[in-house]
Amino acid sequence: MTAAALSPDEAGPTVCVGEILVEIVATTIGAGFREAQPLVGPYPSGAPAIFIDQCARMGGNAAMVGAVGDDDFGRVNVDRLERDGVDVSAIAVDPEFPTGSAFVRYRQDGSRDFVFNIKTSAASRFGWTDRVIDLIGRCGHLHVMGTALSMPSARDVIDRALAVVKARGGTFSFDPNVRKELKLDEAIERRFAALVDAADLLLPSGEELERAAGVDGEEAAIDRLLARGVKEIVLKRGADGATCFTADGFRFDSPAFVVPEVDPTGAGDCFGGAYLACRRLGMSPVEALTYGCAAGARNVTVRGPMEGAGTRDELDAFIAATPRRS
Ligand code: ATP
Ligand code: MG
């Protein structure tokens, strides 16, 4: 069994680098924002922030690199992360640009309309500061989401951080988070492939697996990725659960919990944060999958992207009380 695929929690915090946002959610189902309507929020959000919040709530050593504005949307985020046990020392406060935001409204068919302010916000303006250098110097594991590749400042921080973390014996996980159809420009595509190659743990969902592998078919994609040196792959399958594949040929399918879906946003990030924390705390892939599936399922039962992230006790209670698909 691949107990040592990831550096242990004592080796230093899991550091997640990426966008920090508030999310404001329409309370009615329908198309977009072209008329006045009831909204609820601001909720702390941003896939990397959701991930690291769930990692900390699960009991993992966790820290965040990113930026917010000097405004209440920023304080909503930093206060939440800090409350949940995330080291926020390397979250910068931008004196000029506002905190990033996403307005989201669900359509009848479950698809979503968004209004984003990320590129022109503090969310995508952070750098290799002394505080980041200090944090990365004691980091045990780095986690990155594919969305960060669209932010030039994040790309620079990720390149430097990955080199430092690997040099000190730390490990790396990557959630590709890039739709299959999305064509990246050539330079970014090369970076994307390099992050896949560097990953000790890859956390794709659905067709992102084939996108990351560059081949069609689940089995072929898994074989290709393991041959490229990825040590552990966890494929997220939404309401169908998740599967773990490891380099020594181990495969385990974990059924999903049966829950009413209120707000699917953040399921994958909560899954990943819980799974990674469990693995670094020494649990087997099978145990970590149970907590990951529980964290994802619990989060979809609550409105707001990270409002349903659970502590270990909350997840234990959820696991004991919730039936699973067979
Ligand atoms: P996101 O939509 O946040 O990007 P994702 O596509 O990365 O999510 P999903 O596969 O949707 O990831 O969700 C991650 C995990 O959460 C799943 O593997 C599953 O265990 C759990 N999960 C997600 N949605 C549901 C659901 N409707 N019912 C039960 N469990 C769910
Ligand atoms: Mg995803």
mmCIF file of C-alpha atoms and ligand atoms in Angstrom:
data_model
loop_
_atom_site.group_PDB
_atom_site.id
_atom_site.type_symbol
_atom_site.label_atom_id
_atom_site.label_comp_id
_atom_site.label_asym_id
_atom_site.label_seq_id
_atom_site.Cartn_x
_atom_site.Cartn_y
_atom_site.Cartn_z
ATOM 1 C CA MET A 1 0.000 0.000 0.000
ATOM 2 C CA THR A 2 1.229 3.492 -0.845
ATOM 3 C CA ALA A 3 1.184 4.992 2.635
ATOM 4 C CA ALA A 4 4.119 7.263 1.834
ATOM 5 C CA ALA A 5 2.844 8.775 -1.419
ATOM 6 C CA LEU A 6 2.390 12.103 0.373
ATOM 7 C CA SER A 7 4.534 13.873 2.926
ATOM 8 C CA PRO A 8 3.152 13.509 6.483
ATOM 9 C CA ASP A 9 1.272 16.319 8.196
ATOM 10 C CA GLU A 10 4.141 16.907 10.659
ATOM 11 C CA ALA A 11 6.436 17.849 7.752
ATOM 12 C CA GLY A 12 4.683 21.216 7.498
ATOM 13 C CA PRO A 13 1.394 22.696 6.342
ATOM 14 C CA THR A 14 -0.475 21.932 3.166
ATOM 15 C CA VAL A 15 -0.268 25.238 1.295
ATOM 16 C CA CYS A 16 -2.861 26.100 -1.326
ATOM 17 C CA VAL A 17 -2.099 28.897 -3.803
ATOM 18 C CA GLY A 18 -4.875 30.612 -5.715
ATOM 19 C CA GLU A 19 -7.910 32.828 -5.910
ATOM 20 C CA ILE A 20 -9.926 33.988 -2.918
ATOM 21 C CA LEU A 21 -13.413 35.276 -3.777
ATOM 22 C CA VAL A 22 -16.769 36.070 -2.303
ATOM 23 C CA GLU A 23 -19.752 34.411 -3.866
ATOM 24 C CA ILE A 24 -23.181 36.027 -4.072
ATOM 25 C CA VAL A 25 -25.946 33.609 -4.965
ATOM 26 C CA ALA A 26 -29.368 34.266 -6.517
ATOM 27 C CA THR A 27 -32.090 32.701 -4.385
ATOM 28 C CA THR A 28 -34.347 31.997 -7.361
ATOM 29 C CA ILE A 29 -33.759 29.584 -10.251
ATOM 30 C CA GLY A 30 -33.643 31.223 -13.673
ATOM 31 C CA ALA A 31 -31.491 32.784 -16.343
ATOM 32 C CA GLY A 32 -28.860 35.297 -15.332
ATOM 33 C CA PHE A 33 -28.922 38.723 -13.791
ATOM 34 C CA ARG A 34 -30.718 41.000 -16.233
ATOM 35 C CA GLU A 35 -33.320 42.134 -13.741
ATOM 36 C CA ALA A 36 -33.327 43.027 -10.045
ATOM 37 C CA GLN A 37 -33.693 39.892 -7.914
ATOM 38 C CA PRO A 38 -33.084 38.510 -4.449
ATOM 39 C CA LEU A 39 -29.492 37.542 -3.705
ATOM 40 C CA VAL A 40 -27.770 36.076 -0.697
ATOM 41 C CA GLY A 41 -24.167 36.449 0.335
ATOM 42 C CA PRO A 42 -21.337 37.358 0.517
ATOM 43 C CA TYR A 43 -20.102 33.807 1.129
ATOM 44 C CA PRO A 44 -16.371 33.063 1.403
ATOM 45 C CA SER A 45 -15.324 31.247 -1.775
ATOM 46 C CA GLY A 46 -12.764 30.512 -4.483
ATOM 47 C CA ALA A 47 -11.961 26.862 -5.192
ATOM 48 C CA PRO A 48 -8.496 26.996 -3.524
ATOM 49 C CA ALA A 49 -9.946 28.688 -0.430
ATOM 50 C CA ILE A 50 -12.735 26.092 -0.144
ATOM 51 C CA PHE A 51 -10.165 23.322 -0.476
ATOM 52 C CA ILE A 52 -7.885 24.659 2.242
ATOM 53 C CA ASP A 53 -10.763 25.467 4.581
ATOM 54 C CA GLN A 54 -11.989 21.856 4.419
ATOM 55 C CA CYS A 55 -8.419 20.588 4.839
ATOM 56 C CA ALA A 56 -8.081 22.581 8.079
ATOM 57 C CA ARG A 57 -11.553 21.649 9.354
ATOM 58 C CA MET A 58 -10.653 17.980 8.885
ATOM 59 C CA GLY A 59 -7.678 18.543 11.202
ATOM 60 C CA GLY A 60 -4.933 18.994 8.606
ATOM 61 C CA ASN A 61 -2.115 21.492 9.007
ATOM 62 C CA ALA A 62 -3.160 24.132 6.410
ATOM 63 C CA ALA A 63 -2.154 27.525 5.013
ATOM 64 C CA MET A 64 -3.241 29.762 2.141
ATOM 65 C CA VAL A 65 -1.407 31.977 -0.342
ATOM 66 C CA GLY A 66 -3.568 34.539 -2.141
ATOM 67 C CA ALA A 67 -4.876 38.078 -1.844
ATOM 68 C CA VAL A 68 -7.985 39.994 -0.848
ATOM 69 C CA GLY A 69 -8.879 43.680 -0.992
ATOM 70 C CA ASP A 70 -8.924 46.002 2.021
ATOM 71 C CA ASP A 71 -12.713 45.625 2.287
ATOM 72 C CA ASP A 72 -15.430 43.624 3.999
ATOM 73 C CA PHE A 73 -15.452 40.971 1.249
ATOM 74 C CA GLY A 74 -11.811 40.365 2.080
ATOM 75 C CA ARG A 75 -12.486 40.255 5.816
ATOM 76 C CA VAL A 76 -15.313 37.736 5.313
ATOM 77 C CA ASN A 77 -12.763 35.390 3.755
ATOM 78 C CA VAL A 78 -9.797 35.904 6.040
ATOM 79 C CA ASP A 79 -11.955 35.691 9.178
ATOM 80 C CA ARG A 80 -13.535 32.413 8.025
ATOM 81 C CA LEU A 81 -10.244 30.786 7.088
ATOM 82 C CA GLU A 82 -8.642 31.879 10.341
ATOM 83 C CA ARG A 83 -11.622 30.669 12.400
ATOM 84 C CA ASP A 84 -11.345 27.271 10.737
ATOM 85 C CA GLY A 85 -7.660 26.940 11.546
ATOM 86 C CA VAL A 86 -5.975 28.008 8.300
ATOM 87 C CA ASP A 87 -2.670 29.903 8.619
ATOM 88 C CA VAL A 88 -3.550 33.205 6.872
ATOM 89 C CA SER A 89 -0.142 34.857 7.354
ATOM 90 C CA ALA A 90 0.593 34.757 3.607
ATOM 91 C CA ILE A 91 -2.732 36.190 2.430
ATOM 92 C CA ALA A 92 -1.918 39.675 1.146
ATOM 93 C CA VAL A 93 -4.278 42.639 1.541
ATOM 94 C CA ASP A 94 -4.213 44.688 -1.653
ATOM 95 C CA PRO A 95 -4.452 48.410 -0.830
ATOM 96 C CA GLU A 96 -5.920 49.293 -4.209
ATOM 97 C CA PHE A 97 -7.945 46.493 -5.792
ATOM 98 C CA PRO A 98 -11.164 45.042 -4.328
ATOM 99 C CA THR A 99 -11.676 41.431 -3.261
ATOM 100 C CA GLY A 100 -12.604 39.164 -6.154
ATOM 101 C CA SER A 101 -16.240 38.171 -6.563
ATOM 102 C CA ALA A 102 -18.543 35.765 -8.347
ATOM 103 C CA PHE A 103 -22.299 36.208 -8.706
ATOM 104 C CA VAL A 104 -23.995 32.924 -9.531
ATOM 105 C CA ARG A 105 -27.517 31.940 -10.495
ATOM 106 C CA TYR A 106 -28.667 28.396 -11.149
ATOM 107 C CA ARG A 107 -30.776 27.621 -14.219
ATOM 108 C CA GLN A 108 -33.614 25.096 -14.300
ATOM 109 C CA ASP A 109 -31.328 22.468 -15.897
ATOM 110 C CA GLY A 110 -28.693 22.818 -13.159
ATOM 111 C CA SER A 111 -26.274 24.856 -15.299
ATOM 112 C CA ARG A 112 -25.104 28.185 -13.928
ATOM 113 C CA ASP A 113 -24.747 31.800 -15.087
ATOM 114 C CA PHE A 114 -21.856 33.739 -13.572
ATOM 115 C CA VAL A 115 -20.689 37.341 -13.330
ATOM 116 C CA PHE A 116 -17.045 37.226 -12.263
ATOM 117 C CA ASN A 117 -14.630 39.892 -11.116
ATOM 118 C CA ILE A 118 -11.354 38.017 -10.758
ATOM 119 C CA LYS A 119 -8.808 39.347 -13.261
ATOM 120 C CA THR A 120 -9.333 42.969 -12.208
ATOM 121 C CA SER A 121 -9.456 42.179 -8.497
ATOM 122 C CA ALA A 122 -7.055 41.480 -5.645
ATOM 123 C CA ALA A 123 -7.696 37.742 -6.204
ATOM 124 C CA SER A 124 -5.243 37.575 -9.091
ATOM 125 C CA ARG A 125 -2.689 40.068 -7.756
ATOM 126 C CA PHE A 126 -0.343 38.374 -5.325
ATOM 127 C CA GLY A 127 3.353 37.728 -5.466
ATOM 128 C CA TRP A 128 6.478 36.149 -4.031
ATOM 129 C CA THR A 129 6.607 38.273 -0.873
ATOM 130 C CA ASP A 130 8.652 37.717 2.291
ATOM 131 C CA ARG A 131 5.618 36.215 4.008
ATOM 132 C CA VAL A 132 5.075 33.788 1.141
ATOM 133 C CA ILE A 133 8.774 32.857 1.119
ATOM 134 C CA ASP A 134 8.642 32.207 4.868
ATOM 135 C CA LEU A 135 5.549 30.011 4.541
ATOM 136 C CA ILE A 136 6.810 28.033 1.551
ATOM 137 C CA GLY A 137 10.103 27.472 3.406
ATOM 138 C CA ARG A 138 8.222 25.434 6.022
ATOM 139 C CA CYS A 139 5.578 23.920 3.697
ATOM 140 C CA GLY A 140 5.151 20.139 3.593
ATOM 141 C CA HIS A 141 2.749 19.863 0.688
ATOM 142 C CA LEU A 142 1.618 22.190 -2.103
ATOM 143 C CA HIS A 143 -1.840 22.073 -3.698
ATOM 144 C CA VAL A 144 -2.781 23.872 -6.916
ATOM 145 C CA MET A 145 -5.955 24.144 -9.007
ATOM 146 C CA GLY A 146 -5.902 24.494 -12.784
ATOM 147 C CA THR A 147 -7.823 27.777 -12.528
ATOM 148 C CA ALA A 148 -4.665 29.407 -11.152
ATOM 149 C CA LEU A 149 -2.994 28.985 -14.547
ATOM 150 C CA SER A 150 -5.072 31.857 -15.922
ATOM 151 C CA MET A 151 -3.459 34.268 -13.419
ATOM 152 C CA PRO A 152 0.101 35.359 -14.317
ATOM 153 C CA SER A 153 1.054 36.252 -10.739
ATOM 154 C CA ALA A 154 -0.151 32.857 -9.509
ATOM 155 C CA ARG A 155 1.869 31.061 -12.195
ATOM 156 C CA ASP A 156 5.045 32.736 -10.975
ATOM 157 C CA VAL A 157 4.373 31.927 -7.313
ATOM 158 C CA ILE A 158 3.474 28.315 -8.157
ATOM 159 C CA ASP A 159 6.662 27.753 -10.178
ATOM 160 C CA ARG A 160 8.851 29.047 -7.372
ATOM 161 C CA ALA A 161 6.904 27.321 -4.609
ATOM 162 C CA LEU A 162 6.911 23.950 -6.363
ATOM 163 C CA ALA A 163 10.698 24.062 -6.759
ATOM 164 C CA VAL A 164 11.210 24.893 -3.075
ATOM 165 C CA VAL A 165 8.705 22.322 -1.796
ATOM 166 C CA LYS A 166 10.059 19.470 -3.934
ATOM 167 C CA ALA A 167 13.648 20.355 -2.976
ATOM 168 C CA ARG A 168 12.810 19.988 0.707
ATOM 169 C CA GLY A 169 11.135 16.613 0.203
ATOM 170 C CA GLY A 170 7.563 17.892 0.184
ATOM 171 C CA THR A 171 4.816 16.614 -2.106
ATOM 172 C CA PHE A 172 2.410 18.151 -4.614
ATOM 173 C CA SER A 173 -1.227 17.694 -5.593
ATOM 174 C CA PHE A 174 -3.064 19.112 -8.594
ATOM 175 C CA ASP A 175 -6.769 19.446 -9.356
ATOM 176 C CA PRO A 176 -6.829 20.034 -13.132
ATOM 177 C CA ASN A 177 -10.175 21.843 -12.969
ATOM 178 C CA VAL A 178 -10.044 22.498 -16.718
ATOM 179 C CA ARG A 179 -12.942 21.512 -18.978
ATOM 180 C CA LYS A 180 -12.128 18.982 -21.659
ATOM 181 C CA GLU A 181 -12.934 21.353 -24.525
ATOM 182 C CA LEU A 182 -10.888 24.248 -23.161
ATOM 183 C CA LYS A 183 -7.873 24.950 -25.378
ATOM 184 C CA LEU A 184 -5.046 26.636 -23.500
ATOM 185 C CA ASP A 185 -2.391 28.556 -25.390
ATOM 186 C CA GLU A 186 0.773 26.591 -26.031
ATOM 187 C CA ALA A 187 2.847 27.992 -23.173
ATOM 188 C CA ILE A 188 0.075 27.465 -20.623
ATOM 189 C CA GLU A 189 -0.598 23.991 -21.992
ATOM 190 C CA ARG A 190 3.070 23.137 -21.320
ATOM 191 C CA ARG A 191 2.759 24.428 -17.759
ATOM 192 C CA PHE A 192 -0.425 22.434 -17.305
ATOM 193 C CA ALA A 193 1.353 19.266 -18.472
ATOM 194 C CA ALA A 194 4.324 20.013 -16.200
ATOM 195 C CA LEU A 195 2.029 20.314 -13.183
ATOM 196 C CA VAL A 196 0.386 16.979 -14.071
ATOM 197 C CA ASP A 197 3.853 15.377 -14.326
ATOM 198 C CA ALA A 198 4.901 16.863 -10.977
ATOM 199 C CA ALA A 199 1.779 15.645 -9.161
ATOM 200 C CA ASP A 200 2.123 13.027 -6.449
ATOM 201 C CA LEU A 201 -1.677 13.140 -6.194
ATOM 202 C CA LEU A 202 -4.019 14.127 -9.031
ATOM 203 C CA LEU A 203 -7.670 14.976 -8.294
ATOM 204 C CA PRO A 204 -9.559 15.205 -11.609
ATOM 205 C CA SER A 205 -13.318 15.134 -11.937
ATOM 206 C CA GLY A 206 -15.114 13.418 -14.842
ATOM 207 C CA GLU A 207 -13.569 14.179 -18.225
ATOM 208 C CA GLU A 208 -10.758 16.214 -16.658
ATOM 209 C CA LEU A 209 -9.037 12.854 -16.242
ATOM 210 C CA GLU A 210 -8.746 12.395 -20.013
ATOM 211 C CA ARG A 211 -7.912 16.080 -20.447
ATOM 212 C CA ALA A 212 -5.013 15.766 -18.010
ATOM 213 C CA ALA A 213 -3.769 12.515 -19.574
ATOM 214 C CA GLY A 214 -4.196 13.660 -23.149
ATOM 215 C CA VAL A 215 -5.802 10.328 -24.127
ATOM 216 C CA ASP A 216 -9.412 9.108 -24.379
ATOM 217 C CA GLY A 217 -10.850 6.361 -22.196
ATOM 218 C CA GLU A 218 -10.662 6.057 -18.427
ATOM 219 C CA GLU A 219 -8.353 3.053 -18.280
ATOM 220 C CA ALA A 220 -5.950 4.396 -20.897
ATOM 221 C CA ALA A 221 -5.873 7.760 -19.147
ATOM 222 C CA ILE A 222 -5.071 6.195 -15.772
ATOM 223 C CA ASP A 223 -2.324 4.026 -17.298
ATOM 224 C CA ARG A 224 -0.796 6.999 -19.050
ATOM 225 C CA LEU A 225 -0.792 9.190 -15.951
ATOM 226 C CA LEU A 226 0.720 6.511 -13.725
ATOM 227 C CA ALA A 227 3.385 5.899 -16.391
ATOM 228 C CA ARG A 228 4.147 9.636 -16.309
ATOM 229 C CA GLY A 229 4.955 9.330 -12.599
ATOM 230 C CA VAL A 230 1.736 10.396 -10.872
ATOM 231 C CA LYS A 231 1.607 8.262 -7.703
ATOM 232 C CA GLU A 232 -2.056 8.436 -6.792
ATOM 233 C CA ILE A 233 -5.144 9.463 -8.811
ATOM 234 C CA VAL A 234 -8.549 10.095 -7.313
ATOM 235 C CA LEU A 235 -11.317 10.436 -9.868
ATOM 236 C CA LYS A 236 -14.352 12.394 -8.632
ATOM 237 C CA ARG A 237 -17.648 11.173 -10.089
ATOM 238 C CA GLY A 238 -20.220 13.542 -8.565
ATOM 239 C CA ALA A 239 -23.284 11.696 -7.280
ATOM 240 C CA ASP A 240 -21.611 8.429 -8.361
ATOM 241 C CA GLY A 241 -18.850 8.747 -5.765
ATOM 242 C CA ALA A 242 -15.109 8.523 -6.392
ATOM 243 C CA THR A 243 -12.365 6.041 -7.323
ATOM 244 C CA CYS A 244 -8.746 5.882 -6.187
ATOM 245 C CA PHE A 245 -5.991 4.402 -8.381
ATOM 246 C CA THR A 246 -2.403 4.026 -7.173
ATOM 247 C CA ALA A 247 0.882 3.270 -8.893
ATOM 248 C CA ASP A 248 1.045 -0.271 -7.471
ATOM 249 C CA GLY A 249 -2.173 -1.256 -9.293
ATOM 250 C CA PHE A 250 -4.575 -0.731 -6.378
ATOM 251 C CA ARG A 251 -8.090 0.452 -7.270
ATOM 252 C CA PHE A 252 -10.964 1.231 -4.928
ATOM 253 C CA ASP A 253 -14.445 2.550 -5.763
ATOM 254 C CA SER A 254 -16.143 4.533 -3.022
ATOM 255 C CA PRO A 255 -19.910 4.952 -3.330
ATOM 256 C CA ALA A 256 -21.452 8.389 -2.816
ATOM 257 C CA PHE A 257 -23.647 9.288 0.131
ATOM 258 C CA VAL A 258 -27.317 9.836 -0.681
ATOM 259 C CA VAL A 259 -28.169 13.480 -0.005
ATOM 260 C CA PRO A 260 -30.507 16.166 -1.285
ATOM 261 C CA GLU A 261 -28.463 18.488 -3.504
ATOM 262 C CA VAL A 262 -29.086 22.118 -2.504
ATOM 263 C CA ASP A 263 -25.958 23.776 -3.952
ATOM 264 C CA PRO A 264 -23.365 21.644 -5.806
ATOM 265 C CA THR A 265 -20.673 24.357 -5.790
ATOM 266 C CA GLY A 266 -17.602 23.382 -3.797
ATOM 267 C CA ALA A 267 -18.193 19.617 -3.614
ATOM 268 C CA GLY A 268 -15.003 18.770 -5.455
ATOM 269 C CA ASP A 269 -12.948 21.213 -3.417
ATOM 270 C CA CYS A 270 -14.284 19.909 -0.096
ATOM 271 C CA PHE A 271 -13.696 16.355 -1.287
ATOM 272 C CA GLY A 272 -10.090 17.173 -2.165
ATOM 273 C CA GLY A 273 -9.347 19.109 1.032
ATOM 274 C CA ALA A 274 -10.658 16.286 3.214
ATOM 275 C CA TYR A 275 -8.996 13.519 1.176
ATOM 276 C CA LEU A 276 -5.616 15.204 1.239
ATOM 277 C CA ALA A 277 -5.788 16.012 4.959
ATOM 278 C CA CYS A 278 -6.653 12.375 5.737
ATOM 279 C CA ARG A 279 -3.832 10.987 3.614
ATOM 280 C CA ARG A 280 -1.279 13.337 5.174
ATOM 281 C CA LEU A 281 -2.604 12.388 8.626
ATOM 282 C CA GLY A 282 -1.706 8.779 7.796
ATOM 283 C CA MET A 283 -5.053 7.274 6.747
ATOM 284 C CA SER A 284 -5.291 4.712 3.939
ATOM 285 C CA PRO A 285 -6.808 5.698 0.568
ATOM 286 C CA VAL A 286 -9.973 3.756 1.498
ATOM 287 C CA GLU A 287 -10.516 5.711 4.731
ATOM 288 C CA ALA A 288 -9.585 8.981 3.052
ATOM 289 C CA LEU A 289 -12.123 8.303 0.279
ATOM 290 C CA THR A 290 -14.886 7.877 2.839
ATOM 291 C CA TYR A 291 -14.085 11.244 4.414
ATOM 292 C CA GLY A 292 -13.673 12.871 0.984
ATOM 293 C CA CYS A 293 -17.049 11.588 -0.229
ATOM 294 C CA ALA A 294 -18.643 12.658 3.053
ATOM 295 C CA ALA A 295 -17.147 16.148 2.830
ATOM 296 C CA GLY A 296 -18.326 16.592 -0.777
ATOM 297 C CA ALA A 297 -21.806 15.257 -0.069
ATOM 298 C CA ARG A 298 -22.272 17.229 3.145
ATOM 299 C CA ASN A 299 -21.254 20.427 1.387
ATOM 300 C CA VAL A 300 -23.889 20.074 -1.370
ATOM 301 C CA THR A 301 -26.663 19.995 1.244
ATOM 302 C CA VAL A 302 -25.994 23.598 2.296
ATOM 303 C CA ARG A 303 -26.272 26.824 0.289
ATOM 304 C CA GLY A 304 -22.945 28.635 -0.101
ATOM 305 C CA PRO A 305 -19.706 27.235 -1.520
ATOM 306 C CA MET A 306 -17.957 26.348 1.764
ATOM 307 C CA GLU A 307 -20.809 26.612 4.278
ATOM 308 C CA GLY A 308 -21.101 22.823 4.465
ATOM 309 C CA ALA A 309 -17.408 22.066 5.033
ATOM 310 C CA GLY A 310 -17.277 19.768 8.048
ATOM 311 C CA THR A 311 -15.003 19.136 11.007
ATOM 312 C CA ARG A 312 -13.875 15.575 11.625
ATOM 313 C CA ASP A 313 -16.601 15.178 14.277
ATOM 314 C CA GLU A 314 -19.243 16.575 11.939
ATOM 315 C CA LEU A 315 -18.109 14.258 9.147
ATOM 316 C CA ASP A 316 -18.119 11.250 11.509
ATOM 317 C CA ALA A 317 -21.692 12.108 12.500
ATOM 318 C CA PHE A 318 -22.637 12.571 8.842
ATOM 319 C CA ILE A 319 -21.071 9.203 7.880
ATOM 320 C CA ALA A 320 -22.920 7.424 10.699
ATOM 321 C CA ALA A 321 -26.284 8.965 9.764
ATOM 322 C CA THR A 322 -26.237 8.953 5.956
ATOM 323 C CA PRO A 323 -26.948 6.007 3.629
ATOM 324 C CA ARG A 324 -24.643 5.305 0.677
ATOM 325 C CA ARG A 325 -25.408 4.194 -2.836
ATOM 326 C CA SER A 326 -24.516 0.551 -3.398
HETATM 327 P P1 ATP B 1 -17.089 20.989 -8.404
HETATM 328 O O1 ATP B 1 -18.464 21.050 -8.974
HETATM 329 O O2 ATP B 1 -16.984 21.591 -7.025
HETATM 330 O O3 ATP B 1 -16.002 21.414 -9.349
HETATM 331 P P2 ATP B 1 -16.022 18.383 -8.903
HETATM 332 O O4 ATP B 1 -16.585 18.214 -10.277
HETATM 333 O O5 ATP B 1 -14.565 18.663 -8.806
HETATM 334 O O6 ATP B 1 -16.876 19.443 -8.118
HETATM 335 P P3 ATP B 1 -17.655 16.235 -7.885
HETATM 336 O O7 ATP B 1 -17.367 14.899 -8.450
HETATM 337 O O8 ATP B 1 -18.834 16.974 -8.378
HETATM 338 O O9 ATP B 1 -16.320 17.088 -8.015
HETATM 339 O O10 ATP B 1 -17.809 16.104 -6.285
HETATM 340 C C1 ATP B 1 -16.786 15.585 -5.475
HETATM 341 C C2 ATP B 1 -17.289 14.475 -4.584
HETATM 342 O O11 ATP B 1 -18.337 14.964 -3.731
HETATM 343 C C3 ATP B 1 -17.880 13.295 -5.352
HETATM 344 O O12 ATP B 1 -16.847 12.365 -5.666
HETATM 345 C C4 ATP B 1 -18.899 12.756 -4.363
HETATM 346 O O13 ATP B 1 -18.270 11.872 -3.459
HETATM 347 C C5 ATP B 1 -19.377 14.001 -3.618
HETATM 348 N N1 ATP B 1 -20.593 14.538 -4.256
HETATM 349 C C6 ATP B 1 -20.694 15.527 -5.155
HETATM 350 N N2 ATP B 1 -21.973 15.728 -5.535
HETATM 351 C C7 ATP B 1 -22.706 14.828 -4.845
HETATM 352 C C8 ATP B 1 -24.108 14.523 -4.764
HETATM 353 N N3 ATP B 1 -25.017 15.179 -5.482
HETATM 354 N N4 ATP B 1 -24.496 13.530 -3.935
HETATM 355 C C9 ATP B 1 -23.596 12.852 -3.199
HETATM 356 N N5 ATP B 1 -22.270 13.096 -3.219
HETATM 357 C C10 ATP B 1 -21.820 14.077 -4.022
HETATM 358 MG MG MG B 2 -13.794 20.156 -10.200
#
